[in-house]
Coordinates of C-alpha atoms in Angstrom, one line a residue:
X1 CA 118.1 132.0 41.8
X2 CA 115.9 132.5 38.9
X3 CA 114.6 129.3 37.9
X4 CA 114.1 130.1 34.2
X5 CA 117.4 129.9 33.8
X6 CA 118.4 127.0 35.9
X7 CA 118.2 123.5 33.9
X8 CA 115.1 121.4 34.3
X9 CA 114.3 117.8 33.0
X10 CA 111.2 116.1 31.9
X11 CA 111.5 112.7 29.7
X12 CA 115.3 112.7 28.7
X13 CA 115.5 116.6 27.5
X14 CA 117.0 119.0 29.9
X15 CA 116.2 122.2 29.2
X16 CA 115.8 126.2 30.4
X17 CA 112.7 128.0 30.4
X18 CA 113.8 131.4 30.2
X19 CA 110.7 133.7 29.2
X20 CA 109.1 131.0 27.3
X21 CA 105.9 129.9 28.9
X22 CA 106.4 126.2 30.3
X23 CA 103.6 124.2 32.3
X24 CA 105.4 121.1 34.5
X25 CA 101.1 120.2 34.9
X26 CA 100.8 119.1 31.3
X27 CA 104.0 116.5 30.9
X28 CA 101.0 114.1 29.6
X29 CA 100.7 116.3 26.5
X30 CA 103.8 115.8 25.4
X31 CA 104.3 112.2 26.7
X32 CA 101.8 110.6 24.8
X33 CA 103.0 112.7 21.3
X34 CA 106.4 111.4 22.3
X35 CA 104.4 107.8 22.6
X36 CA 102.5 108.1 19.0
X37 CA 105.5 109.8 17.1
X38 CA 107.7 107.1 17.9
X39 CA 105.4 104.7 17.2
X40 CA 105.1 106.0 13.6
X41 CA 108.8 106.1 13.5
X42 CA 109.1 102.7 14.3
X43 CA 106.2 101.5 11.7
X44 CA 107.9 103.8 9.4
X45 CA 111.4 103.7 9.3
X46 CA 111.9 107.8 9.8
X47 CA 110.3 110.0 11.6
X48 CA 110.3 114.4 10.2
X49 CA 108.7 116.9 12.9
X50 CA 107.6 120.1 12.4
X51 CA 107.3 121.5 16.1
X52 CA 105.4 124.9 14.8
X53 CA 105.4 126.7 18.3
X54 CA 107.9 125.5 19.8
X55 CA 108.3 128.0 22.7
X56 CA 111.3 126.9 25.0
X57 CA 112.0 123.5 22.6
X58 CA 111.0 121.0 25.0
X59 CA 108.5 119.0 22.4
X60 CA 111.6 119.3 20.0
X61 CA 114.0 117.7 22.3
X62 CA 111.6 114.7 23.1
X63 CA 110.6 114.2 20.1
X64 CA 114.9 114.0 19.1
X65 CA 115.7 111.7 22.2
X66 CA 112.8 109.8 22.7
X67 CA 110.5 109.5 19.1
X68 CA 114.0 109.1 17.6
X69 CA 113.1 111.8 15.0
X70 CA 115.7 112.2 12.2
X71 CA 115.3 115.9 11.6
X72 CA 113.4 118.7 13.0
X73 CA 112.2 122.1 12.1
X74 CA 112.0 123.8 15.2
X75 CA 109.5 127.2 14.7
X76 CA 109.3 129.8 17.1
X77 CA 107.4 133.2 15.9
X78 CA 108.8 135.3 19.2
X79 CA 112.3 136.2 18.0
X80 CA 112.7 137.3 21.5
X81 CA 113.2 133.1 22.4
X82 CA 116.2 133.0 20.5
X83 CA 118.8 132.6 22.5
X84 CA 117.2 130.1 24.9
X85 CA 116.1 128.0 22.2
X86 CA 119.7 128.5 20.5
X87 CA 120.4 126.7 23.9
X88 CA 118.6 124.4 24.2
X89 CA 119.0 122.9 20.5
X90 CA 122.7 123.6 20.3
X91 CA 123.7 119.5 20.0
X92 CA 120.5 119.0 17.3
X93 CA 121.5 122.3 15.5
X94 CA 125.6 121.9 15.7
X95 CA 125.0 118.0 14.4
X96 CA 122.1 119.0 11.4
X97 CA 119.5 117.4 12.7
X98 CA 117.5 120.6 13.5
X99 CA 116.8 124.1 12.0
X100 CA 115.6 127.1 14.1
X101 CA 113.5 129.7 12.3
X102 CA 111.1 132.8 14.2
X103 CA 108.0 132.7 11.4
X104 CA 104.2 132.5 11.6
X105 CA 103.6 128.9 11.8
X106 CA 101.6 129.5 8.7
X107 CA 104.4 130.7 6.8
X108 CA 106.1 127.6 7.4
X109 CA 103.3 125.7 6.5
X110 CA 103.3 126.9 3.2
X111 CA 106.6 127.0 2.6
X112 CA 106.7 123.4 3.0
X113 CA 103.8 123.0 0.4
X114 CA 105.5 125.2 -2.1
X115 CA 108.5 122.7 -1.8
X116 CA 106.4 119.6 -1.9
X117 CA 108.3 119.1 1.4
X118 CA 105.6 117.0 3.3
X119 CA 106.5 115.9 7.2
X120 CA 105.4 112.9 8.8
X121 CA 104.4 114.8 11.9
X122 CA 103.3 118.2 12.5
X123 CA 102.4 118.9 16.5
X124 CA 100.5 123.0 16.7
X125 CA 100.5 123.8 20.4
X126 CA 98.6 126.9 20.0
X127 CA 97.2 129.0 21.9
X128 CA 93.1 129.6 22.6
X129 CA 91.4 128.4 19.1
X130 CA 93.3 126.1 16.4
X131 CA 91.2 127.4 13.6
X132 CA 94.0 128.8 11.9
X133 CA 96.1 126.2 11.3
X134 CA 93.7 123.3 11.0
X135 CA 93.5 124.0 7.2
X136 CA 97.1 124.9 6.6
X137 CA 98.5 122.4 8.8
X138 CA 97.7 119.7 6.7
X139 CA 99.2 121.2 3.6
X140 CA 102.5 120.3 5.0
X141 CA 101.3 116.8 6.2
X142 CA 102.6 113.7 4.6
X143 CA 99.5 111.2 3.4
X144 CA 99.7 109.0 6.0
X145 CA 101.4 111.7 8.7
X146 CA 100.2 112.5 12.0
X147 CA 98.7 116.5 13.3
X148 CA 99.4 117.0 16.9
X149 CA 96.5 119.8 17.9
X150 CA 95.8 122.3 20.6
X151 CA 92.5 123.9 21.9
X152 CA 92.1 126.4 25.0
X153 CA 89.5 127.6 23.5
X154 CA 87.3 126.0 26.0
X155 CA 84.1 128.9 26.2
X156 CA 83.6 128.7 23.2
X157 CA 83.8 124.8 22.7
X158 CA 81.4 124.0 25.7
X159 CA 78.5 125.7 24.5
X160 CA 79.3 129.4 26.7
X161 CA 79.7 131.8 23.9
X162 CA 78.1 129.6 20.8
X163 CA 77.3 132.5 18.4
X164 CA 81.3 132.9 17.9
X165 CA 82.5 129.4 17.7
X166 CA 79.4 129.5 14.8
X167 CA 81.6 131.6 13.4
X168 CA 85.4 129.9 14.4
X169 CA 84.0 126.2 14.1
X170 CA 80.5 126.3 11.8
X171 CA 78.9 125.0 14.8
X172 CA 76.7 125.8 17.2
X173 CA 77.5 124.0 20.9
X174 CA 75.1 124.1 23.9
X175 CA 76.6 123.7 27.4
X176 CA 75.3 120.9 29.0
X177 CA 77.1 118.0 31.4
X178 CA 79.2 115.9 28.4
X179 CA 80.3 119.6 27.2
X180 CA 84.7 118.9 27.5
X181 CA 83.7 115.6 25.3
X182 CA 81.8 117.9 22.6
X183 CA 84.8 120.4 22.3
X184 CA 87.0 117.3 21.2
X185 CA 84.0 116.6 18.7
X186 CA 83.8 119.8 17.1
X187 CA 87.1 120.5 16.9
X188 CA 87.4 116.8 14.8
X189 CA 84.2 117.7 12.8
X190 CA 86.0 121.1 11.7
X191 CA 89.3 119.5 10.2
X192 CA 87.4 116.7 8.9
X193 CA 85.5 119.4 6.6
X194 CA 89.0 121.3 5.8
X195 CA 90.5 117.7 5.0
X196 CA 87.4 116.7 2.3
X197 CA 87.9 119.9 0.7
X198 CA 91.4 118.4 -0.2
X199 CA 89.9 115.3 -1.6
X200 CA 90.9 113.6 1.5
X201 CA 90.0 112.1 5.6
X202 CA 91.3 112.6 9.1
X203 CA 91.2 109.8 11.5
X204 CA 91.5 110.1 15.3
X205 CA 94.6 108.4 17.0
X206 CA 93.4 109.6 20.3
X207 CA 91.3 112.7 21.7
X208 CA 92.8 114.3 25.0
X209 CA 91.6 116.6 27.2
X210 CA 93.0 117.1 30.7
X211 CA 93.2 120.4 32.6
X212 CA 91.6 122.9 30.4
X213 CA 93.2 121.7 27.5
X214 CA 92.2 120.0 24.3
X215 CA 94.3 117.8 22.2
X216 CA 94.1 116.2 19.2
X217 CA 96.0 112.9 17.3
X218 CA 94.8 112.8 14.3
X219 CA 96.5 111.1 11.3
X220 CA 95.8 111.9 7.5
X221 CA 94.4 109.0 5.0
X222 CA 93.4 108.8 1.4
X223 CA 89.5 108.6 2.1
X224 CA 86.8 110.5 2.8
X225 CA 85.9 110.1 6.2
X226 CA 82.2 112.2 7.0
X227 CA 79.0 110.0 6.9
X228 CA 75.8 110.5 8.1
X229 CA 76.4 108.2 10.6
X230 CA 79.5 109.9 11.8
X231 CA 78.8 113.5 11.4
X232 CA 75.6 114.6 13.0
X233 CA 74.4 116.8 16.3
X234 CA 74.0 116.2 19.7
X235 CA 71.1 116.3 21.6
X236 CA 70.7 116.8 25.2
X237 CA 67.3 116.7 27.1
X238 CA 67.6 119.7 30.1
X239 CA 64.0 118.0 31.3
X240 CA 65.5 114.6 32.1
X241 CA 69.1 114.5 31.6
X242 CA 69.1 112.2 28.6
X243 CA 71.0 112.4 25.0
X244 CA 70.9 110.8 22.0
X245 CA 72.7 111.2 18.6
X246 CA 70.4 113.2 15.9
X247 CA 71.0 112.6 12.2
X248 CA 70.4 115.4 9.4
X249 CA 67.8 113.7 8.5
X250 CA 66.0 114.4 11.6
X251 CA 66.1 117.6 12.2
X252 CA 62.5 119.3 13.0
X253 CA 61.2 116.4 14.1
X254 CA 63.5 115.0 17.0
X255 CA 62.4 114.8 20.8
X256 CA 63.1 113.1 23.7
X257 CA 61.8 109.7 23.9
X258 CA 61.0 109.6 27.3
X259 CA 58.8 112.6 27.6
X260 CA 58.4 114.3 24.2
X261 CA 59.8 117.6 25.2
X262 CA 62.6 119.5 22.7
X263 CA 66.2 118.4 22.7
X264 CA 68.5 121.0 22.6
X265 CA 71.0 120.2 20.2
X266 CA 74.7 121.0 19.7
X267 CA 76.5 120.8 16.2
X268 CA 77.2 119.4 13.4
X269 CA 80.1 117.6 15.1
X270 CA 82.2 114.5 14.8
X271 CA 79.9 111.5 16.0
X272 CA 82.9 108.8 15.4
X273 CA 85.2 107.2 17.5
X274 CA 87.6 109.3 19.7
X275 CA 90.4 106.9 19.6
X276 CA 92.0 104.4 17.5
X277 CA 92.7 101.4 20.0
X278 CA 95.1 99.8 17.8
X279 CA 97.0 102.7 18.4
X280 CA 96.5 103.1 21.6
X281 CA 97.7 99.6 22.4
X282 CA 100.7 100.0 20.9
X283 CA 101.5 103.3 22.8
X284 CA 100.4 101.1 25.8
X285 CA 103.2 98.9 25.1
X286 CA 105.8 101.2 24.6
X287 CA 104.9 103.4 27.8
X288 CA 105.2 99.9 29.4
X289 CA 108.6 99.0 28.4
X290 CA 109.3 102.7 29.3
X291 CA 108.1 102.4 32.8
X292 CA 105.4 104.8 32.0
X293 CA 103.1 103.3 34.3
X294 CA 100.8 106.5 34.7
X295 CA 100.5 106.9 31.1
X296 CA 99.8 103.2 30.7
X297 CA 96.7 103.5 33.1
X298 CA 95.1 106.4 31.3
X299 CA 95.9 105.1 27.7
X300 CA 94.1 101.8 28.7
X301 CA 91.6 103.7 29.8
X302 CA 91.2 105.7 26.8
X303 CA 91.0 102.3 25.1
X304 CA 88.1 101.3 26.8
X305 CA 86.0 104.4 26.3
X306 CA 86.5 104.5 22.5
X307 CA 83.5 103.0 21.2
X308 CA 81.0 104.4 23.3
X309 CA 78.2 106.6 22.2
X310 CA 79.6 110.6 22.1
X311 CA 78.6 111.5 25.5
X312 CA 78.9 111.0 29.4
X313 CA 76.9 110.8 32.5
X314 CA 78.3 112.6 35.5
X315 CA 77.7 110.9 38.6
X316 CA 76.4 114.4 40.1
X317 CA 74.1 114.4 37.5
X318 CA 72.6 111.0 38.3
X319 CA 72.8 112.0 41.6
X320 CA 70.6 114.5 41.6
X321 CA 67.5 113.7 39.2
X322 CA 67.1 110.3 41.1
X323 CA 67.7 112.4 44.4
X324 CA 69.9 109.9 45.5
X325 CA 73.3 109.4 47.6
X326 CA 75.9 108.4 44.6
X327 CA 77.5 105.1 44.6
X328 CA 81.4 105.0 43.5
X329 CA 81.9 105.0 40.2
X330 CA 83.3 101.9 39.7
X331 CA 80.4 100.1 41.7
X332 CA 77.9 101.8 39.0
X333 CA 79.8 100.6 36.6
X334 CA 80.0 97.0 37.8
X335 CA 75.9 97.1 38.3
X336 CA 75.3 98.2 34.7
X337 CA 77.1 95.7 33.2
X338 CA 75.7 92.8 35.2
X339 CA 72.3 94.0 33.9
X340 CA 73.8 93.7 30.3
X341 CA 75.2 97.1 29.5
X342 CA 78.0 98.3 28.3
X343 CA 79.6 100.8 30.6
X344 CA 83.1 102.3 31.8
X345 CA 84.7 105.3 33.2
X346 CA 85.8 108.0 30.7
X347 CA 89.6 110.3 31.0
X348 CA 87.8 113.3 30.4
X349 CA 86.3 113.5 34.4
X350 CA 86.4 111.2 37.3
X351 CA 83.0 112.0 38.0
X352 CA 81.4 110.5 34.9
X353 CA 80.9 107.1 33.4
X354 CA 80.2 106.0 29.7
X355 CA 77.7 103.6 28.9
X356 CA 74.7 102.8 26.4
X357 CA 72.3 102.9 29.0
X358 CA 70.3 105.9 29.1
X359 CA 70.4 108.2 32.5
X360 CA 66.5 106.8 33.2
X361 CA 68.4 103.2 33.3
X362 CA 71.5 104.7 35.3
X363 CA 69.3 106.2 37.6
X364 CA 67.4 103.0 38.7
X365 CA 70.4 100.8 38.6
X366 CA 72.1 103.4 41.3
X367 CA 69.0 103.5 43.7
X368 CA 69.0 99.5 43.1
X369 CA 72.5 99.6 44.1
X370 CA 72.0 101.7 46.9
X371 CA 68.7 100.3 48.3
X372 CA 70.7 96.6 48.4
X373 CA 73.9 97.9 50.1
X374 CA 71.8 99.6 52.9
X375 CA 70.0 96.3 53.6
X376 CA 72.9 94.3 53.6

């Protein structure tokens, strides 16, 4: 039997595949933009989705049965998904709570513009870089409306092929250990730009990345959001393993604190938080009345982690510059912040931990650690 065509079921929607591509492995995409768009709807009042890619319609039926939404525009641009889409919609499209149209996403985008016909959420599940859409996107975005985005563009993003994503992002990344972390920051630091060019602000709801995927909550307000405080470069020590944030202001005359030597630096990106956890508890809360409780886990974790400098240390990392056997994370974390730090483990790896300490601090805290547990 070809299981295309046989009925599936994730959340409430049931569904067929049929040619469209469909990946069970990243459910916690769409559950937690099932989690914030019914949020909004519920601060709201009403809830209009634009699901721009929709392949097989999945995101469109969640979004129906469980965000609640009260109309969709469901965009496919492979006319060849017609008739499984057709389908899969046939209740939304039969009761008027859904259109189906095979256009560029871009075309829709405009179209809605050209109507003043602004939608409180948009979600762009593209494919490789969202570059495209990150400035036409948001002409079809209510002020106030939330932009669902997509990155596998993950070479370019991690600092493996920087002289193009100079070109795609007006960046320049370096690879180093917190790379994944950076490719959520550039992509935020490029639609922040695109938004101030219309007078207006982005602001993080959450920043995702799982698999080799990158996604982005962000939701559009009236203001301005790029400082100097928030909008900067990383820089990343290859000599000892440590970072620190590096202003505009700075540049040409940064080094590493600890031993002078150059920092290599990756940017301009987004320096600001990665979350809002107002949000995020709230999307807790729902995923807990949902029985969600995997989702509740990694949203609280997500809460932590949001105001903690813009980078990670992995434990292998640690590891091996203080040439030393790696306690578990959660007993590193514990150490650091009975010696006053701030620290926690991060969604993006669970081989990494946040913290304000530097790595010379980790370092000796973990062979502390490790010395005492050997002579008790």
């Amino acid at each position: 039997m070809n299981r295309n065509l046989t009925e599936q079921t994730e959340g409430k929607a049931t569904f067929k595949t049929g040619n469209a591509f469909y990946r069970p492995s990243t459910q916690v995409v769409r559950d937690l933009g099932v989690l914030a768009a019914a949020i909004y709807q519920s601060q709201v009042g009403g809830l209009r989705v634009i699901d721009a890619m929709s392949g097989c319609g999945v995101r469109s039926l969640r979004y129906r049965w469980e965000s609640q939404a009260d109309w969709i525009w469901v965009n496919e641009a492979n006319p060849e998904l017609k008739p499984i889409l057709q389908h899969n919609l046939a209740d939304a499209i039969a009761s008027h709570t859904a259109t189906l149209t095979h256009l560029d996403a871009n075309q829709v985008f405009f179209e809605c513009y050209n109507r003043r016909d602004y939608y409180d959420f948009i979600d762009v599940d593209c494919f490789g870089s969202p570059t495209p859409y990150l400035d036409t996107s948001l002409w079809a975005l209510k002020l106030g409306g939330l932009l669902y985005l997509t990155s596998t563009d993950g070479r370019k993003l991690t600092g493996h092929a920087s002289e193009s994503s100079l070109g795609i992002y007006g960046a320049y990344p370096r690879n180093h250990p917190a790379a994944q972390e950076q490719g959520l920051r550039l992509v935020i630091g490029k639609l922040q730009q695109h938004a101030i060019a219309k007078g207006l602000g982005i602001e993080p709801i959450f920043s995702l990345f799982t698999g080799q995927t990158y996604r982005l909550m962000v939701r559009l307000v009236k203001t301005q959001a790029l400082t100097l405080q928030n909008y900067g470069f990383l820089g990343y020590c290859h000599h000892c393993g440590n970072y620190q944030t590096v202003s505009w202001r700075q540049l040409g005359r940064v080094a590493c604190p600890h031993d002078q030597k150059s920092l290599t630096l990756s940017g301009p990106l987004w320096l600001g938080l990665l979350h809002n956890q107002s949000w995020l508890r709230q999307m807790q809360g729902l995923a807990q009345q949902w029985h969600w409780s995997k989702r509740v886990q990694l949203l609280s974790l997500m809460e932590a982690e949001a105001d903690f400098p813009p980078y990670f240390y992995t434990l292998a990392e640690i590891g091996r510059r203080g040439r030393l056997d790696i306690p578990k994370r959660e007993h590193l974390i514990q150490a650091l912040r009975d010696r006053g730090y701030f620290a926690c483990a991060t969604h993006i790896t669970p081989g990494a931990i946040k913290t304000n300490a530097d790595i010379h601090t980790c370092i000796a805290v973990a062979l502390k650690f490790v010395h005492c547990t050997k002579k008790c």
